[in-house]
XYZ file of C-alpha atoms in Angstrom:
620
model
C 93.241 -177.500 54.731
C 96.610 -178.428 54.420
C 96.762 -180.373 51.563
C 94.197 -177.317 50.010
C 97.103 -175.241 50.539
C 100.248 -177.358 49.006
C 98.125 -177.526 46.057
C 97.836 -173.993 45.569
C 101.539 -173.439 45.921
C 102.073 -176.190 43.319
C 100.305 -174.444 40.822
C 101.941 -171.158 41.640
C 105.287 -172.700 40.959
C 104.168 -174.485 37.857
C 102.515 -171.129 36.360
C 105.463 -168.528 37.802
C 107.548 -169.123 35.204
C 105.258 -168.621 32.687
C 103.578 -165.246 34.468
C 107.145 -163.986 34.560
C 107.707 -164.299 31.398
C 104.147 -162.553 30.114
C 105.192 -159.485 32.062
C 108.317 -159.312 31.489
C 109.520 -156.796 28.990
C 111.373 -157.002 25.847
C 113.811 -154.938 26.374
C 115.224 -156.258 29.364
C 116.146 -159.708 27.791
C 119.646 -160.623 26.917
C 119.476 -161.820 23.027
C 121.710 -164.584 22.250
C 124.216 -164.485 19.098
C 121.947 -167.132 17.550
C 118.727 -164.690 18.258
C 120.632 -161.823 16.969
C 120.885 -164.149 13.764
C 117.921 -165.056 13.279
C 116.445 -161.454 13.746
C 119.475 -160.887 10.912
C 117.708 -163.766 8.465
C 114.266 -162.376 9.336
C 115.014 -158.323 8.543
C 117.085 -159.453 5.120
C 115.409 -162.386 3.546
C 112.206 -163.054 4.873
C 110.844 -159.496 5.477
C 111.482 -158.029 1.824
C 109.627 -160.589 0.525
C 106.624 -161.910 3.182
C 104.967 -160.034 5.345
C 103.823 -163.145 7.261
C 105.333 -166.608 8.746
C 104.474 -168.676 11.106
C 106.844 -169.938 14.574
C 106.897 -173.755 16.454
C 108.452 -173.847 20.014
C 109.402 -177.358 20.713
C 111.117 -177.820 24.098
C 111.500 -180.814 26.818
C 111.424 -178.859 29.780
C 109.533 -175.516 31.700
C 113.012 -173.730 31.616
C 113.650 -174.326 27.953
C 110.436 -173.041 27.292
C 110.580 -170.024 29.448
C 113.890 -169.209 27.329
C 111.981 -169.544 24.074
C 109.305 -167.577 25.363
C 111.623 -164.764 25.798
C 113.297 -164.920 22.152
C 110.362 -164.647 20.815
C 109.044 -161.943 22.560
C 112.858 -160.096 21.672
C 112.020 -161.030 17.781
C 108.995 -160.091 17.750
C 109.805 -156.757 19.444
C 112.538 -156.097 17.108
C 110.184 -157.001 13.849
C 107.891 -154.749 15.567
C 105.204 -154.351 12.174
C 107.056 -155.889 9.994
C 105.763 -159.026 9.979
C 102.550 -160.756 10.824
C 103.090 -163.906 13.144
C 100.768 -166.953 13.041
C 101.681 -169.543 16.073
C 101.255 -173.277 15.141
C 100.247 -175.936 17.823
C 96.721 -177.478 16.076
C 96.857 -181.069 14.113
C 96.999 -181.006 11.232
C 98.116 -177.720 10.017
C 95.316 -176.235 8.001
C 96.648 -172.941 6.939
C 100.347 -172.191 7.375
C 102.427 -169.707 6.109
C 105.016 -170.273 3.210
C 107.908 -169.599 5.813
C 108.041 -171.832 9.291
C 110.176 -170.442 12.176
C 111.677 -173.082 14.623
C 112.439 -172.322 17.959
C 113.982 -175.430 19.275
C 116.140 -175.857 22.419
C 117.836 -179.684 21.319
C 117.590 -181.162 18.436
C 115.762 -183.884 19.784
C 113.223 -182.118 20.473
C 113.260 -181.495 16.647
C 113.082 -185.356 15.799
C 109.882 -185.451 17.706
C 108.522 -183.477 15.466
C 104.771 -184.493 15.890
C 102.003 -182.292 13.731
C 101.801 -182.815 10.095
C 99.811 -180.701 6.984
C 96.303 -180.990 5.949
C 96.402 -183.333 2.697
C 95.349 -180.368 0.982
C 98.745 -178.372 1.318
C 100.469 -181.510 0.513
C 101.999 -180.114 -2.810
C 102.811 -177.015 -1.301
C 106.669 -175.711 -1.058
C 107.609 -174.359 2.612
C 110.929 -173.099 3.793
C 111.504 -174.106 7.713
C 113.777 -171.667 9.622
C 115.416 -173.628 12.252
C 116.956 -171.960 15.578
C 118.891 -174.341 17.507
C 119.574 -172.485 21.269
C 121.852 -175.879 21.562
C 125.748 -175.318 21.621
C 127.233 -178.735 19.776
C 130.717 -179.056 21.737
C 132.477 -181.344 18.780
C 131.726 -181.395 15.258
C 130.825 -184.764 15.139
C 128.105 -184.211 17.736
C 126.895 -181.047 15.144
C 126.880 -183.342 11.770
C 124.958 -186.044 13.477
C 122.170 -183.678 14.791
C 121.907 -182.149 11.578
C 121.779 -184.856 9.684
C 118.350 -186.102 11.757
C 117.027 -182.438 11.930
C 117.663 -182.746 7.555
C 115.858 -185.713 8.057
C 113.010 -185.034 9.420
C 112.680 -181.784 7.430
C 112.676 -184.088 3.996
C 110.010 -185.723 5.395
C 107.881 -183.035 5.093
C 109.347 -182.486 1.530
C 110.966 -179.635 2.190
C 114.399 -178.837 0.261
C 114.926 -175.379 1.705
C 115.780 -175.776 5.481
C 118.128 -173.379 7.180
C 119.287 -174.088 10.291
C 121.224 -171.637 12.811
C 122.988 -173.172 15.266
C 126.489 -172.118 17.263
C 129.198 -174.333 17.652
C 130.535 -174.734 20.470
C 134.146 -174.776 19.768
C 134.521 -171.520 18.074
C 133.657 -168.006 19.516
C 130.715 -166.700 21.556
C 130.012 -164.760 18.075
C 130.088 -167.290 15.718
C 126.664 -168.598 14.074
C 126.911 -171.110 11.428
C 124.000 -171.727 8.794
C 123.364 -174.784 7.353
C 121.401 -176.661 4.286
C 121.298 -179.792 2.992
C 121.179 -181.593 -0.906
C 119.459 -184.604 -1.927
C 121.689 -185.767 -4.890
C 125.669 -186.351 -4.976
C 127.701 -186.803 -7.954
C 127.716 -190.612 -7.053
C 124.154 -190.813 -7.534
C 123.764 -190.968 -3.333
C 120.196 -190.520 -2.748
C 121.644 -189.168 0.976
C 121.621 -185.911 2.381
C 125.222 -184.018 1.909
C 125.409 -180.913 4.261
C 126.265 -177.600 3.229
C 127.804 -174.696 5.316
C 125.778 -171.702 3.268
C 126.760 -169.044 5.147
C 128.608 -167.521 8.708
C 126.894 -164.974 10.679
C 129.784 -162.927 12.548
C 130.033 -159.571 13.946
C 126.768 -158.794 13.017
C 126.403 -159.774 9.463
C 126.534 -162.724 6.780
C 130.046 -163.171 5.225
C 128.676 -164.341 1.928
C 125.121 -161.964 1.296
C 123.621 -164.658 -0.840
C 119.998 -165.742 -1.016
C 119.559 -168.508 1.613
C 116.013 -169.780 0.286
C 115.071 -170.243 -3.096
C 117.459 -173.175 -3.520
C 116.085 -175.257 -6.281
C 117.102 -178.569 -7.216
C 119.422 -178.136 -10.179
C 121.206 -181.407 -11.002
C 120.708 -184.822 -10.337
C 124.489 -185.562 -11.471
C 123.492 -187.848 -14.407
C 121.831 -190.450 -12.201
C 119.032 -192.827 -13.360
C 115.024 -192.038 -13.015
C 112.325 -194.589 -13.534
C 109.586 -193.466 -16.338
C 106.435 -195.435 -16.297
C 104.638 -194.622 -19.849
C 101.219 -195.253 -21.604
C 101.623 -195.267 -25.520
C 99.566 -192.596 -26.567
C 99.624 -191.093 -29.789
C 100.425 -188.563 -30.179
C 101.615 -188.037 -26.426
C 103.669 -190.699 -25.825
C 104.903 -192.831 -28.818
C 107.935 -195.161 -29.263
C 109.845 -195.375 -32.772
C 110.823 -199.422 -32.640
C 110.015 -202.282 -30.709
C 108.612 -201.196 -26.819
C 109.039 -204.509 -25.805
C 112.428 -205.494 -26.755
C 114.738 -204.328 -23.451
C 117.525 -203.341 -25.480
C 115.587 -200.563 -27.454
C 114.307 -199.301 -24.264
C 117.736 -198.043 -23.515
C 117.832 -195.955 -26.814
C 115.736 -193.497 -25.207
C 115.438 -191.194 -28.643
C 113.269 -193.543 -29.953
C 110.727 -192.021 -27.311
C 108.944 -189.554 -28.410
C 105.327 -187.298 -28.375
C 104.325 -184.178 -26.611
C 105.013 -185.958 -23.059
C 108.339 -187.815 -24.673
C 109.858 -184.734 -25.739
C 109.221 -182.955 -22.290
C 110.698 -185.734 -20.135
C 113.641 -185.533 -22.666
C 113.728 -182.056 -22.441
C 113.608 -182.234 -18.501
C 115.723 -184.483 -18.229
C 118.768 -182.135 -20.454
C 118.121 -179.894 -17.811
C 118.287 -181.339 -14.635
C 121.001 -183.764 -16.088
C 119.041 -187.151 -15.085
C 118.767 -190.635 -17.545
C 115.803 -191.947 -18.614
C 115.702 -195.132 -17.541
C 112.053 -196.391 -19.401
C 110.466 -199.399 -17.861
C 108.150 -201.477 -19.917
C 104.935 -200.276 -21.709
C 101.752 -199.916 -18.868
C 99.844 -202.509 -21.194
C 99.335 -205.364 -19.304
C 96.288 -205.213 -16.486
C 96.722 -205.880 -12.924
C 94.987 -208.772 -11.531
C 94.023 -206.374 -8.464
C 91.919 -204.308 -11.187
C 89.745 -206.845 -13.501
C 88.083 -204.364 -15.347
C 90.431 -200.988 -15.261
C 92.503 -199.720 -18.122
C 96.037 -200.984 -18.554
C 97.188 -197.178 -17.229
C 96.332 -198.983 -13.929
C 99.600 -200.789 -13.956
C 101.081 -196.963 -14.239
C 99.994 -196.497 -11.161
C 101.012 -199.066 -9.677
C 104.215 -199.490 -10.204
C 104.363 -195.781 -8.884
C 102.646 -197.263 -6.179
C 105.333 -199.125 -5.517
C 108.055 -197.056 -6.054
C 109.514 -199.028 -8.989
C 109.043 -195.837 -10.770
C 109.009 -192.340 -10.299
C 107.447 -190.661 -12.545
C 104.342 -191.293 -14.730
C 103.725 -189.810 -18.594
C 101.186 -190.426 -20.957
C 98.118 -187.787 -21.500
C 97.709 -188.184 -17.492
C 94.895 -186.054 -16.100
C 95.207 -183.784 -12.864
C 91.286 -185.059 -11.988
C 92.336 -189.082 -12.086
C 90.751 -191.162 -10.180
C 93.955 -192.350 -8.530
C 94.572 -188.271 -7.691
C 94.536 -188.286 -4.277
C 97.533 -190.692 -3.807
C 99.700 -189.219 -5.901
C 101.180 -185.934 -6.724
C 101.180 -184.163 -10.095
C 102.689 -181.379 -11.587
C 101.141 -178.335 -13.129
C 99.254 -178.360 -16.074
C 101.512 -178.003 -19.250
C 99.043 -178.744 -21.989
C 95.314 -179.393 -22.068
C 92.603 -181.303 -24.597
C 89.351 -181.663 -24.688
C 87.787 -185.472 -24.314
C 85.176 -185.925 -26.610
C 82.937 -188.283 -27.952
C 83.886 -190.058 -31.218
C 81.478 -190.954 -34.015
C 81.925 -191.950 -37.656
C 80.324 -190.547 -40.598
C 78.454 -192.369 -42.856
C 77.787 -191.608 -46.434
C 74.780 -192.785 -47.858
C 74.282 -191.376 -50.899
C 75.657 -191.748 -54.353
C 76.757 -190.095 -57.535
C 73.074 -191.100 -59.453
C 71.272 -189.953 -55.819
C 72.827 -186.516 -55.648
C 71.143 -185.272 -58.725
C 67.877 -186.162 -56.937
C 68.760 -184.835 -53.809
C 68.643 -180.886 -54.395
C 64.558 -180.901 -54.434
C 62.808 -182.616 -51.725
C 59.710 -184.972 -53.420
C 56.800 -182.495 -53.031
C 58.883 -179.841 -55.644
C 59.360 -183.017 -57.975
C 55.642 -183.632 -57.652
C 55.031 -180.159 -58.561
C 57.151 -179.766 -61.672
C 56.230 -183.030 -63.022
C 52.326 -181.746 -62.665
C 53.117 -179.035 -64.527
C 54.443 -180.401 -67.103
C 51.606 -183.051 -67.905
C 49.446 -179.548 -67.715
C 50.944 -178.053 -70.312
C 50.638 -181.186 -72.432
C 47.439 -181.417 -71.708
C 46.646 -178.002 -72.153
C 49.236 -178.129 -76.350
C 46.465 -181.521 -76.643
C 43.520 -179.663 -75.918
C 44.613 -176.208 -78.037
C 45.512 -178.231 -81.350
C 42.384 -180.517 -80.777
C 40.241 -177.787 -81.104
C 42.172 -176.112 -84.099
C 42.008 -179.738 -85.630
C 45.320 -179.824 -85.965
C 47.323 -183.297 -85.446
C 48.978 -183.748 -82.129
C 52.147 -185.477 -81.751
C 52.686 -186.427 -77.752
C 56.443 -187.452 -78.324
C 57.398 -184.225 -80.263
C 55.350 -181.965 -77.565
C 56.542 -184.126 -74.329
C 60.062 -183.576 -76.025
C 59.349 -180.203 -76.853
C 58.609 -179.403 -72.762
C 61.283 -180.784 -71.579
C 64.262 -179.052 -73.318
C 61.970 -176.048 -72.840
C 62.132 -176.709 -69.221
C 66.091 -177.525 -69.231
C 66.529 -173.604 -70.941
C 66.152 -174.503 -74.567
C 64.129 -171.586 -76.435
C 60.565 -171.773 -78.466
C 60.007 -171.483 -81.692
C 57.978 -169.112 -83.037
C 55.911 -171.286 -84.816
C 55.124 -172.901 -81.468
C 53.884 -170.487 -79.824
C 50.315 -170.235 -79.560
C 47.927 -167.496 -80.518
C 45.674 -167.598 -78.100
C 46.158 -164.810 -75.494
C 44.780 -166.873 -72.589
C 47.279 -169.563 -73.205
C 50.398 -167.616 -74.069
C 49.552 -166.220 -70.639
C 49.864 -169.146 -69.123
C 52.809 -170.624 -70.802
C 54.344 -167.506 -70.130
C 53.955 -167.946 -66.482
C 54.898 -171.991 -66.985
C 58.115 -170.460 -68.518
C 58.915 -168.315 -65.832
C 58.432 -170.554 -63.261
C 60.672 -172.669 -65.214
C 63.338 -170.756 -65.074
C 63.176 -170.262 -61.305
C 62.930 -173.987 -61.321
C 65.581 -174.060 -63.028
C 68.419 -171.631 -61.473
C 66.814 -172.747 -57.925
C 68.049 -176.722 -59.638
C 71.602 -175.412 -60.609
C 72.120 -173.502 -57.657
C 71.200 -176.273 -55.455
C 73.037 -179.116 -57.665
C 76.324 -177.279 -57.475
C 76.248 -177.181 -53.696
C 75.200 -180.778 -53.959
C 78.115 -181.567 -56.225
C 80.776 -179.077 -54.233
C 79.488 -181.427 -50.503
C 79.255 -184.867 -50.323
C 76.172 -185.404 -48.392
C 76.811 -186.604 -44.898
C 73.954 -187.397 -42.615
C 73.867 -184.864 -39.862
C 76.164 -186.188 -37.224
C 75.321 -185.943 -33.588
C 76.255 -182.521 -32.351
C 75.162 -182.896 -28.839
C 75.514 -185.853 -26.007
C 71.988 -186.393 -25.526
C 71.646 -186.897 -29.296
C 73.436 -189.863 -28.359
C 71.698 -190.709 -25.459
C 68.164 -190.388 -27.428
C 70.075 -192.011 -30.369
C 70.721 -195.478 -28.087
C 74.363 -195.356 -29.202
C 76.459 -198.115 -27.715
C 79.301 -197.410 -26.490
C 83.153 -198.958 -26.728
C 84.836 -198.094 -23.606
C 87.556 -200.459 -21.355
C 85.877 -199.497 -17.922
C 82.386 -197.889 -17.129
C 82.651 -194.245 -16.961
C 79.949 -191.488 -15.159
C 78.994 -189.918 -18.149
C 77.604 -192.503 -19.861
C 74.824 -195.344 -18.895
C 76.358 -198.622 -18.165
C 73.899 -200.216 -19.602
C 74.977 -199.204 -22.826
C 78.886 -199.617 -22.599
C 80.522 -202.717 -24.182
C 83.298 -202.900 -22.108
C 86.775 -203.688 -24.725
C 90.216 -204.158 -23.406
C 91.976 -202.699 -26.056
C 93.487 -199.551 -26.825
C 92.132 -196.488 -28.177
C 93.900 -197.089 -31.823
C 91.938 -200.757 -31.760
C 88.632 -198.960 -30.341
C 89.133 -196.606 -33.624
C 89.496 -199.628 -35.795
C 86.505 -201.119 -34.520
C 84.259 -198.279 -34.857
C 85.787 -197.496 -38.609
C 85.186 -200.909 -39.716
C 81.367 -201.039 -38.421
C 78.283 -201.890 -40.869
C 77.186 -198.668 -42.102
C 74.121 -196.966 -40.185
C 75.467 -198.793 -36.411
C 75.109 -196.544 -33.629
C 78.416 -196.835 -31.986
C 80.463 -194.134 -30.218
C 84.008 -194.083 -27.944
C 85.699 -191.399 -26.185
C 89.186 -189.978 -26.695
C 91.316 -187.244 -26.320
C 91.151 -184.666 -29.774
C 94.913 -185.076 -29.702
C 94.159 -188.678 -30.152
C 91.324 -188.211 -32.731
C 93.376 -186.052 -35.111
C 96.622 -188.555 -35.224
C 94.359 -191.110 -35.913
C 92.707 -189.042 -38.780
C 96.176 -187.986 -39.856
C 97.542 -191.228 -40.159
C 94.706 -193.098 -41.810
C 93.503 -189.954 -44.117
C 92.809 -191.957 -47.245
C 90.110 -194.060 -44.925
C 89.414 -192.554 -42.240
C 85.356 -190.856 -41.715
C 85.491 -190.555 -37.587
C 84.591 -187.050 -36.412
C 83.621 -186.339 -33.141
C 80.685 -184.863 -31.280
C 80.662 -181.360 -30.498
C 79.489 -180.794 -26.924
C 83.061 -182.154 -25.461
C 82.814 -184.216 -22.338
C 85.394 -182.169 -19.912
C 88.514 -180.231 -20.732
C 91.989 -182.277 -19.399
C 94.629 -181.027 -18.382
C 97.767 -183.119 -19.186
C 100.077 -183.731 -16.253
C 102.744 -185.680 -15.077
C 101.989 -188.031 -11.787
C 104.897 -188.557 -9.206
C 104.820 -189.827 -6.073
C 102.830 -188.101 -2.807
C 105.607 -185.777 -1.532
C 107.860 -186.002 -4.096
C 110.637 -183.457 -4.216
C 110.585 -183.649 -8.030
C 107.596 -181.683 -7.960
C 108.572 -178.064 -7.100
C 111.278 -178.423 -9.718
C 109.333 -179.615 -12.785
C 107.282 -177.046 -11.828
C 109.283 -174.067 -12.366
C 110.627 -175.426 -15.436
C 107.681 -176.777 -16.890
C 106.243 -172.980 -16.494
C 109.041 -171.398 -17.914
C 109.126 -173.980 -20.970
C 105.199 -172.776 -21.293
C 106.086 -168.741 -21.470
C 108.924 -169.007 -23.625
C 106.264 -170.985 -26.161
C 108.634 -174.057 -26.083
C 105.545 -176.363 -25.035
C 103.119 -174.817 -27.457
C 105.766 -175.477 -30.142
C 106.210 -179.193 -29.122
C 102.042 -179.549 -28.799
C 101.662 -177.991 -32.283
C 104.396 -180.376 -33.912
C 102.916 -183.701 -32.724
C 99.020 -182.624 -32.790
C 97.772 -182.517 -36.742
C 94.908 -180.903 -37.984
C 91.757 -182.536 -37.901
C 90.235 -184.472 -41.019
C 87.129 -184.469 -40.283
C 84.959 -182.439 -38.600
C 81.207 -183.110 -37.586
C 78.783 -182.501 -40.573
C 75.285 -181.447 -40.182
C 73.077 -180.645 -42.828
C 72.584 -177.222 -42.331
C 76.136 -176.515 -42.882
C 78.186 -175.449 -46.064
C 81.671 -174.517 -45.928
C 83.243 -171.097 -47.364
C 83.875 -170.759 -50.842
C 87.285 -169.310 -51.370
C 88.543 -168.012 -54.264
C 91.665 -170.975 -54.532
C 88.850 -173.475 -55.758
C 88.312 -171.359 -59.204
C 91.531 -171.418 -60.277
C 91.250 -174.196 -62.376
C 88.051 -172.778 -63.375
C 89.853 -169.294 -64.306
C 92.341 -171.430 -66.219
C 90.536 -172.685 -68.622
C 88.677 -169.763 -69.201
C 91.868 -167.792 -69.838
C 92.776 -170.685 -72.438
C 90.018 -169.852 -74.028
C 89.900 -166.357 -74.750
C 93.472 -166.927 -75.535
C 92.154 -169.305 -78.281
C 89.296 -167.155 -79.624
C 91.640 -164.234 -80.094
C 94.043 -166.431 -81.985
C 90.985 -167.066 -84.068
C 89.971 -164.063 -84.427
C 93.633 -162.906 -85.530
C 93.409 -165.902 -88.108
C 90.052 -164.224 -89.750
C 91.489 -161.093 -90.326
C 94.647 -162.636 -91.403
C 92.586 -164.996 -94.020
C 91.262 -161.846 -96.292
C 94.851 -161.620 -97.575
C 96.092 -164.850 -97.335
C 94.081 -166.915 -100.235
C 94.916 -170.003 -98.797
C 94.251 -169.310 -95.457
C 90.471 -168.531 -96.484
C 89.739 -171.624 -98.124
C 91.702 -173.547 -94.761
C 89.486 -171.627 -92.974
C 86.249 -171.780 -94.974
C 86.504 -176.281 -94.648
């Protein structure tokens, strides 16, 4: 009974402090400078702008957390509806707000910081709000604890931590915010404090924004680029491999080349390019040499990747990417063979049953000229009749001496002549589009026209969307893939995939022998990226600038000047292209010419009846 009853006072002692605190109002607690701070930060730069955050207590002991209990309860009763409040305490973090309140008693208790984000919010930007209830007694004391509270905040990657804290050795009023930066002008990769502002007598000195602090500068220091030559993404004007070139970083170029070169004017980094990802990792037998890309990011020997990367990669969920700035579509590549001649297309406008028919008719109507003059007894000549047909046929006229008087027959060479001349205009009309397209065989226009085709296809690892059993596996690049499939026997089925981007320079470069075209059912769209290390704080920049380059059309520009126009598009039968008006000039020219000439001529005639010697020039 005893020991029943020491228990029960134990836990009454343990959960006093805690009942005290539930019923204990609002009102009747004390606020602390550094809580009338925080409720300052809250009100005027939170509040305006979120209508939600979320709040950590982290203390090492019941009467810590009784205090923290009751600053809460004074913030949140001074808020009142201003603000929603979500309170964290799960692993991981699923769903937290944008803005993270800290109320933390020593900063140790801040270095223990134990719960970490869901890998899906792991390139998401938060903004901690740190309250220190500590009271640093020498400034040397106050730098070190901030620098491990900065510390653990960048591992989080987060750039925009505030933290309120009171010194010791100034007034009981005094609150001092700090922040930290990555970069120095040194090219330190260590955290340098900064005092943003002083919270006296009520208000901020300064009134500036205290989040929203972007990374502006990297003070000229170096950055790693891993790149995959690309065209016409990422190219290099000169030798890749010689190291001294490599320094002469405007010989980089491309849609991705101009952008890092364009970032890096901005943010004031160098380029520092690292070999060509060509080589192949002995860890990946079979993989593209973009592997070694990702390794070396792997392995932080770089720190940023470029090259037509895709935000769906394989290798996604280890690294980090930045938004989208540009997007192609992959697509199936195909060439375009051209079987038929000069002699062929004068063949090809009738299909053999109309030949069939035409030259049946004709032997009918010799038979028929046979038969009439055989019964006038009148000699027959086959040559001079079979002769006679034909021109007749081509739009020569009769003569009348030919014709016969028989009405039953002059019926039906009337109708033969008629159904000449639809013959005949049908012929022209068809010829000229013969003449105006060089027939193509229909090209595939679908993927399962290459699947029911048994194409083969060139590819340097096996992909999902295409049976493996047909994919001849080549480790070379997509320019050498292109080579291979130009320089194929005519009538092989063989296909690759590439970017349209890629397609198009390709086409553009090799116009005069190029016939590749591509399939039109495209495979996926990509979005083009840039890959950078999980967590890296480069990310929230390039981000905002990379969208502001896209609004103010700077990308588009860049895209448009680097991507051509494709050569070639897919042919099918069934199609004819528009005839515009440009293609008759020459046409119109000579027509001009001549009625230029017959009225010169004409001129001349009337010229010659009073000019003798004109007539008789005229007359020869």
């Amino acid at each position: 009974m005893l020991g029943s009853l020491r228990l029960w006072l134990w836990l009454l002692l343990l959960w006093l402090p805690r009942c005290l605190a539930a019923v204990q109002p609002a009102e009747s607690y004390r606020p602390r400078v550094v809580d009338r701070a925080a409720l300052h930060v809250l009100k005027h730069h939170i509040s305006p702008s979120y209508s939600a955050m979320s709040v950590m207590q982290m203390s090492r002991s019941g009467r810590s957390q009784l205090e923290l209990n009751l600053a809460l309860g004074y913030l949140l009763h001074e808020l009142g509806e201003r603000m929603s409040v979500q309170m964290l305490s799960a692993t991981p973090i699923e769903e937290p707000r944008d803005y993270i309140l800290f109320l933390v008693d020593t900063p140790h208790s801040f270095r223990e910081l134990r719960f970490h984000f869901a890998k899906s919010l792991f390139d998401r930007e938060f903004n901690f709000v740190i309250v220190l209830s500590w009271r640093a007694e020498t400034e040397k004391t106050l730098i070190a604890s901030l620098y491990s509270i900065f510390k653990t905040c960048f591992r989080f990657h987060v750039l925009n931590a505030v933290v309120l804290v009171q010194p010791g050795w100034l007034t009981e009023d005094v609150v001092h915010l700090y922040g930290f930066r990555l970069y120095a002008p040194s090219c330190n990769v260590s955290f340098t404090l900064e005092l943003l502002d002083r919270y006296e007598r009520g208000e901020l000195l300064r009134r500036e924004p205290l989040f929203g602090r972007q990374l502006g500068t990297f003070y000229g220091c170096p950055l790693n680029i891993s790149w995959y030559p690309l065209p016409p993404y990422v190219m290099f004007d000169g030798d890749r491999h010689n190291p001294k070139q490599l320094t002469e970083t405007w010989r980089l170029t491309g849609v991705d080349g101009e952008l890092i070169k364009l970032l890096a004017s901005i943010f004031k980094f160098r380029l520092n390019l690292l070999p060509p990802c060509e080589k192949k990792s002995a860890a990946l037998e079979l993989n593209a040499s973009i592997a070694d890309c990702f390794h070396e990011l792997a392995s932080y020997n770089s720190s940023v990747i470029i090259g037509a990367m895709s935000g769906s990669h394989m290798y996604g969920g280890n690294f980090s990417t930045t938004s989208a700035y540009h997007q192609s579509a992959l697509v199936f590549v195909v060439r375009v063979d051209q079987h038929m001649g000069a002699v062929n297309q004068l063949v090809q406008p009738f299909c053999p049953t109309v030949w069939l028919a035409l030259v049946a008719s004709c032997l009918a109507l010799l038979l028929l000229q046979w038969l009439w003059r055989q019964s006038q007894r009148v000699p027959c000549d086959v040559v001079a009749s079979g002769l006679r047909v034909h021109t007749t046929l081509l739009g020569n006229p009769l003569d009348a001496a030919a014709l016969p008087r028989a009405g039953l027959v002059r019926c039906y060479l009337g109708a033969w002549l008629l159904l000449a001349l639809v013959q005949r205009a049908a012929y022209q009309g068809k010829l000229y589009d013969a003449f105006r397209l060089p027939y193509y065989p229909p090209a595939p226009e679908q993927i399962a026209e290459l699947l029911e085709g048994h194409y083969q296809y060139l590819t340097p690892d096996y992909d999902d969307y295409f049976p493996a059993q047909r994919s001849l596996l080549r480790r070379t690049s997509i320019a050498e893939r292109f080579d291979e499939l130009q320089a194929a026997e005519d009538g092989a089925r063989l296909t690759t995939s590439a970017l349209l981007g890629n397609l198009a320079h390709y086409n553009h470069e090799n116009w005069q022998s190029s016939r590749l075209t591509h399939v039109k059912e495209h495979i996926y769209l990509v979005q083009l990226v840039m890959c950078l290390h999980r967590h890296s704080i480069l990310k929230f920049a390039f981000d905002r600038k990379l969208k502001q380059l896209q609004s103010a059309g700077i990308v588009g520009y860049i895209s448009r000047n680097f991507e051509p126009r494709m050569l070639h598009m897919p042919y099918a039968s069934h199609e004819a292209s528009a005839l515009r008006l440009e293609m008759f000039c020459g046409l119109n020219f000579i027509c001009y010419m001549l009625l230029l000439a017959s009225l010169v001529i004409f001129l001349l005639e009337l010229l010659s009846q009073r000019v003798v010697w004109l007539r008789r020039y005229l007359d020869i």
